[in-house]
Coordinates of C-alpha atoms and ligand atoms in Angstrom, one line a residue:
X203 CA -47.9 37.9 -42.1
X204 CA -49.9 35.2 -43.8
X205 CA -47.6 33.4 -46.2
X206 CA -49.2 31.3 -48.9
X207 CA -47.1 29.2 -51.2
X208 CA -48.5 28.0 -54.5
X209 CA -47.1 25.7 -57.2
X210 CA -47.1 28.4 -59.9
X211 CA -47.7 32.0 -60.8
X212 CA -51.2 31.2 -62.2
X213 CA -52.4 30.0 -58.9
X214 CA -50.9 33.1 -57.2
X215 CA -53.0 35.3 -59.5
X216 CA -56.1 33.2 -59.1
X217 CA -55.9 33.5 -55.3
X218 CA -55.2 37.2 -55.5
X219 CA -58.3 37.6 -57.6
X220 CA -60.3 35.9 -54.9
X221 CA -59.1 38.4 -52.3
X222 CA -60.0 41.3 -54.6
X223 CA -63.4 39.9 -55.6
X224 CA -64.5 39.1 -52.0
X225 CA -63.6 42.7 -51.0
X226 CA -65.5 44.2 -53.9
X227 CA -68.5 41.9 -53.4
X228 CA -68.7 42.6 -49.7
X229 CA -68.0 46.3 -49.3
X230 CA -70.3 48.9 -50.7
X231 CA -67.6 51.4 -51.7
X232 CA -64.3 49.5 -51.9
X233 CA -61.0 51.3 -52.3
X234 CA -58.3 49.4 -54.0
X235 CA -54.6 50.2 -54.1
X236 CA -53.2 49.0 -57.4
X237 CA -49.7 48.1 -58.7
X238 CA -48.0 47.9 -62.0
X239 CA -45.2 45.6 -63.2
X240 CA -45.3 42.2 -64.8
X241 CA -46.5 40.3 -61.7
X242 CA -50.0 41.7 -61.3
X243 CA -50.9 41.4 -65.0
X244 CA -52.3 37.9 -64.6
X245 CA -54.3 39.1 -61.6
X246 CA -55.9 41.8 -63.7
X247 CA -56.6 39.3 -66.4
X248 CA -58.4 37.1 -63.9
X249 CA -60.4 40.2 -62.7
X250 CA -61.4 41.0 -66.3
X251 CA -62.5 37.4 -66.7
X252 CA -64.7 37.6 -63.6
X253 CA -66.2 40.8 -64.8
X254 CA -67.0 39.3 -68.2
X255 CA -68.6 36.3 -66.4
X256 CA -70.8 38.7 -64.5
X257 CA -69.2 37.7 -61.2
X258 CA -67.8 41.1 -60.4
X259 CA -68.6 44.8 -60.9
X260 CA -66.2 47.6 -60.3
X261 CA -69.0 50.3 -60.5
X262 CA -68.5 51.4 -56.9
X263 CA -64.8 50.9 -56.7
X264 CA -62.3 53.7 -56.3
X265 CA -58.6 53.0 -57.0
X266 CA -55.3 54.5 -56.2
X267 CA -52.1 53.4 -57.9
X268 CA -48.9 53.1 -56.1
X269 CA -46.7 55.0 -58.4
X270 CA -46.2 56.8 -61.7
X271 CA -43.2 58.1 -63.6
X272 CA -42.5 61.7 -63.3
X273 CA -43.3 64.1 -66.1
X274 CA -44.7 61.4 -68.3
X275 CA -47.9 62.2 -70.0
X276 CA -50.9 59.8 -69.6
X277 CA -51.0 59.3 -73.3
X278 CA -47.4 58.0 -73.3
X279 CA -47.4 54.2 -73.7
X280 CA -44.8 53.9 -70.9
X281 CA -47.1 55.7 -68.3
X282 CA -48.6 53.6 -65.6
X283 CA -51.9 55.2 -66.5
X284 CA -51.6 53.6 -69.9
X285 CA -50.6 50.3 -68.3
X286 CA -53.7 50.4 -66.0
X287 CA -56.1 51.3 -68.9
X288 CA -54.7 48.5 -71.1
X289 CA -54.6 45.8 -68.4
X290 CA -57.7 46.6 -66.4
X291 CA -59.7 49.8 -66.6
X292 CA -60.6 49.6 -70.3
X293 CA -62.0 46.1 -69.8
X294 CA -64.2 46.6 -66.7
X295 CA -67.0 48.9 -65.6
X296 CA -64.9 51.0 -63.3
X297 CA -65.6 54.8 -63.4
X298 CA -62.2 56.2 -64.7
X299 CA -62.9 59.4 -62.8
X300 CA -62.4 57.5 -59.7
X301 CA -59.1 55.9 -60.7
X302 CA -56.1 57.8 -59.4
X303 CA -52.4 57.8 -59.9
X304 CA -49.8 60.0 -58.3
X305 CA -49.1 61.9 -61.4
X306 CA -46.9 65.0 -61.6
X307 CA -46.9 66.6 -65.0
X308 CA -44.2 68.9 -66.3
X309 CA -44.1 72.1 -64.4
X310 CA -46.1 70.8 -61.4
X311 CA -44.6 70.8 -57.9
X312 CA -44.0 67.2 -56.9
X313 CA -44.2 68.0 -53.2
X314 CA -47.6 69.7 -53.6
X315 CA -48.7 66.7 -55.7
X316 CA -47.6 64.2 -53.1
X317 CA -49.5 66.0 -50.4
X318 CA -52.6 66.2 -52.6
X319 CA -52.5 62.5 -53.3
X320 CA -52.3 61.7 -49.6
X321 CA -55.3 63.9 -49.0
X322 CA -57.3 62.3 -51.8
X323 CA -56.7 58.8 -50.3
X324 CA -57.9 60.1 -47.0
X325 CA -61.0 61.6 -48.5
X326 CA -61.9 58.3 -50.1
X327 CA -61.8 56.7 -46.7
X328 CA -58.4 55.1 -47.0
X329 CA -57.3 52.0 -49.0
X330 CA -59.0 48.8 -48.1
X331 CA -56.7 46.4 -50.0
X332 CA -53.3 47.4 -51.4
X333 CA -51.9 45.1 -54.1
X334 CA -48.1 45.0 -54.2
X335 CA -45.4 43.4 -56.2
X336 CA -41.8 43.5 -55.0
X337 CA -38.6 44.6 -56.6
X338 CA -35.6 42.3 -56.7
X339 CA -33.9 44.8 -54.3
X340 CA -36.9 44.6 -51.9
X341 CA -38.6 47.8 -53.1
X342 CA -42.4 48.3 -52.8
X343 CA -44.0 50.9 -55.1
X344 CA -40.9 52.8 -56.0
X345 CA -39.7 53.0 -52.4
X346 CA -36.1 52.0 -53.0
X347 CA -33.7 50.7 -50.3
X348 CA -32.9 53.5 -47.8
X349 CA -36.4 54.9 -48.2
X350 CA -37.7 56.2 -44.9
X351 CA -40.1 53.7 -43.3
X352 CA -42.2 56.7 -42.4
X353 CA -42.3 58.1 -45.9
X354 CA -45.4 59.5 -47.7
X355 CA -46.2 60.1 -51.4
X356 CA -43.2 61.9 -52.9
X357 CA -40.7 62.0 -55.6
X358 CA -38.0 59.2 -55.7
X359 CA -34.9 58.6 -57.7
X360 CA -34.7 55.1 -59.0
X361 CA -31.7 52.9 -58.3
X362 CA -29.5 51.5 -61.1
X363 CA -30.7 48.0 -60.3
X364 CA -34.4 49.0 -60.8
X365 CA -33.6 50.9 -64.0
X366 CA -31.8 47.9 -65.3
X367 CA -34.6 45.5 -64.2
X368 CA -37.2 47.7 -65.9
X369 CA -35.2 48.4 -69.0
X370 CA -36.7 45.3 -70.6
X371 CA -39.9 47.2 -70.9
X372 CA -38.4 50.1 -72.9
X373 CA -37.4 50.0 -76.6
X374 CA -33.7 50.7 -77.3
X375 CA -34.1 54.4 -78.2
X376 CA -37.0 55.1 -75.9
X377 CA -36.6 57.6 -72.9
X378 CA -36.6 55.7 -69.6
X379 CA -37.4 58.0 -66.7
X380 CA -35.2 57.9 -63.6
X381 CA -37.6 59.7 -61.4
X382 CA -41.0 58.7 -60.2
X383 CA -43.8 59.7 -57.8
X384 CA -44.6 56.9 -55.3
X385 CA -46.8 56.3 -52.3
X386 CA -44.5 56.2 -49.3
X387 CA -44.0 53.2 -47.0
X388 CA -46.2 54.8 -44.3
X389 CA -48.9 55.4 -47.0
X390 CA -48.8 51.7 -47.8
X391 CA -48.9 50.6 -44.2
X392 CA -52.1 52.7 -43.8
X393 CA -54.0 50.3 -46.0
X394 CA -56.3 48.0 -44.1
X395 CA -55.0 44.9 -45.9
X396 CA -51.9 44.4 -48.0
X397 CA -51.7 41.6 -50.6
X398 CA -48.1 41.2 -51.9
X399 CA -47.5 38.9 -54.9
X400 CA -44.1 37.6 -55.8
X401 CA -43.2 35.0 -58.5
X402 CA -40.0 33.7 -59.9
X403 CA -36.5 32.8 -58.5
X404 CA -35.3 36.4 -59.1
X405 CA -37.5 37.6 -56.2
X406 CA -36.5 34.9 -53.7
X407 CA -33.8 36.8 -51.9
X408 CA -36.0 39.9 -51.5
X409 CA -38.9 37.7 -50.3
X410 CA -36.6 36.1 -47.7
X411 CA -35.3 39.5 -46.5
X412 CA -38.9 40.8 -46.3
X413 CA -40.2 37.9 -44.3
X414 CA -37.3 36.7 -42.2
X415 CA -34.8 39.5 -42.3
X416 CA -34.5 42.4 -39.9
X417 CA -36.9 45.4 -40.2
X418 CA -34.7 47.7 -42.3
X419 CA -34.9 50.5 -44.7
X420 CA -32.5 48.5 -46.8
X421 CA -35.4 46.1 -47.6
X422 CA -38.4 48.4 -47.8
X423 CA -40.8 45.5 -48.0
X424 CA -39.6 44.4 -44.5
X425 CA -41.8 47.2 -43.2
X426 CA -44.7 45.0 -43.8
X427 CA -43.7 43.0 -40.7
X428 CA -45.3 45.9 -38.9
X429 CA -48.6 45.6 -40.7
X430 CA -51.5 43.9 -39.0
X431 CA -53.0 42.3 -42.1
X432 CA -50.4 41.4 -44.8
X433 CA -50.9 38.4 -47.0
X434 CA -47.9 37.2 -49.1
X435 CA -48.7 35.1 -52.1
X436 CA -45.7 33.3 -53.5
X437 CA -45.0 30.7 -56.2
X438 CA -42.5 27.9 -55.3
X439 CA -39.6 29.7 -57.0
X440 CA -40.1 33.0 -55.1
X441 CA -40.4 31.0 -51.8
X442 CA -37.4 28.8 -52.5
X443 CA -35.1 30.6 -50.0
X444 CA -37.5 30.5 -47.1
X445 CA -36.5 28.2 -44.3
X446 CA -39.9 27.9 -42.5
X447 CA -41.9 26.7 -45.5
X448 CA -43.4 23.7 -43.7
X449 CA -44.7 25.9 -40.9
X450 CA -46.2 28.4 -43.4
X451 CA -48.0 25.5 -45.1
X452 CA -49.3 24.1 -41.9
X453 CA -50.5 27.6 -40.7
X454 CA -52.2 28.1 -44.0
X455 CA -54.1 24.8 -43.7
X456 CA -55.5 26.1 -40.5
X457 CA -56.3 29.5 -42.0
X458 CA -58.2 27.9 -44.9
X459 CA -60.6 26.3 -42.5
X460 CA -61.1 29.6 -40.6
X461 CA -61.6 31.5 -43.8
X462 CA -64.1 29.0 -45.2
X463 CA -66.2 29.6 -42.1
X464 CA -65.8 33.3 -41.6
X465 CA -64.6 34.8 -44.9
X466 CA -61.2 36.1 -45.9
X467 CA -61.5 39.4 -44.1
X468 CA -62.0 40.3 -40.4
X469 CA -63.9 43.5 -41.0
X470 CA -65.8 43.1 -44.3
Ligands
GLP1121 C1 -41.6 48.2 -60.4 C2 -42.8 48.8 -59.7 C3 -43.2 48.0 -58.5 C4 -43.2 46.5 -58.9 C5 -41.8 46.1 -59.1 C6 -41.6 44.6 -59.6 O1 -40.5 49.0 -60.6 N1 -42.6 50.2 -59.3 O2 -44.5 48.4 -58.1 O3 -43.7 45.7 -57.9 O4 -41.0 47.0 -59.9 O5 -42.0 44.5 -60.9 P1 -42.3 43.1 -61.7 O6 -43.6 42.6 -61.2 O7 -42.3 43.5 -63.1 O8 -41.1 42.3 -61.3

C-alpha cells in the first residue's frame, strides 16, 4: 500500500483527480471503477473542473460503479445513478451508455444481475482504476463486515451502523433501502489499481484497521493489503490513529521522485 497523508480533504481530492486524469490521458480506453458517498464528491468536482478547462475528456472512458440500492429506480433521487449523473456524468463528455451500475430492478433476479455485472466488467477489459471510500466500520462498496473476501457482485443486507451513518442523506419520511447490490471484495481486488480516499476523524479507526490490522473479513478494507497497487489518500484526521506516519511520509517523498520521472502508473 502506498499511504499518502495530506493536510486536508481538498488536497486529497486534488491528488485523486491527478491519478484519474493521468490514467484517462494515457490509456486509450480507460475503465474507471466509481464510488458514491460524500468523500468522492470533491474529486468529481475537480474532474468536472479539469474537463471544463479542456484538460480532460471522458469520451473514451467506460465506468462501473461499486454499488446501487436494490429495487430503486434510476429516476429516484436516492439512487446512485442519480448521484453519479448529478455529480459527474451530466457535466462531462462521458457516453452514458458506457456508464454502468449494478442495478437490480423490481422483479429482477439479483443473482443473475450480479453474474451479468461481473461479465460486463470482464468484457470491458477489467477495471483500470477503482475509486473507493471507506465506511466507518471498514466496509468498501457495500461489503459489510463478515463479507467473504472472495465475494463477487451480489446482494447485501446493510448493517445498522451503515444505515444510521447514511440516514443523514434521507429525509425523515423517505424510504431508506436496507438492501443493495455491490461489487464483491474479489471484484474490487481484480482492479489493476485501487485508490481509496478517507477523510475525517470518524474514519480513523477503520483506516487503522485497514492498514495495520490483521487481514480479516471483520474489516473488509483490510483485503486491500493483498492488492498489488493500492494507493490510500488520507487527510490528517483520518490518519490520526496510524502509528507509522513518519515512515509513510518518508516513503512518499521517495515515491514522488520516482513518479516525477516515470509517471504514476507502472503499466500505462
Ligand atoms: C457508503 C458507500 C461506500 C462509501 C461509504 C462511505 O455506504 N456504499 O461506497 O465509501 O459508505 O461514505 P462517505 O464517503 O459518505 O463517508
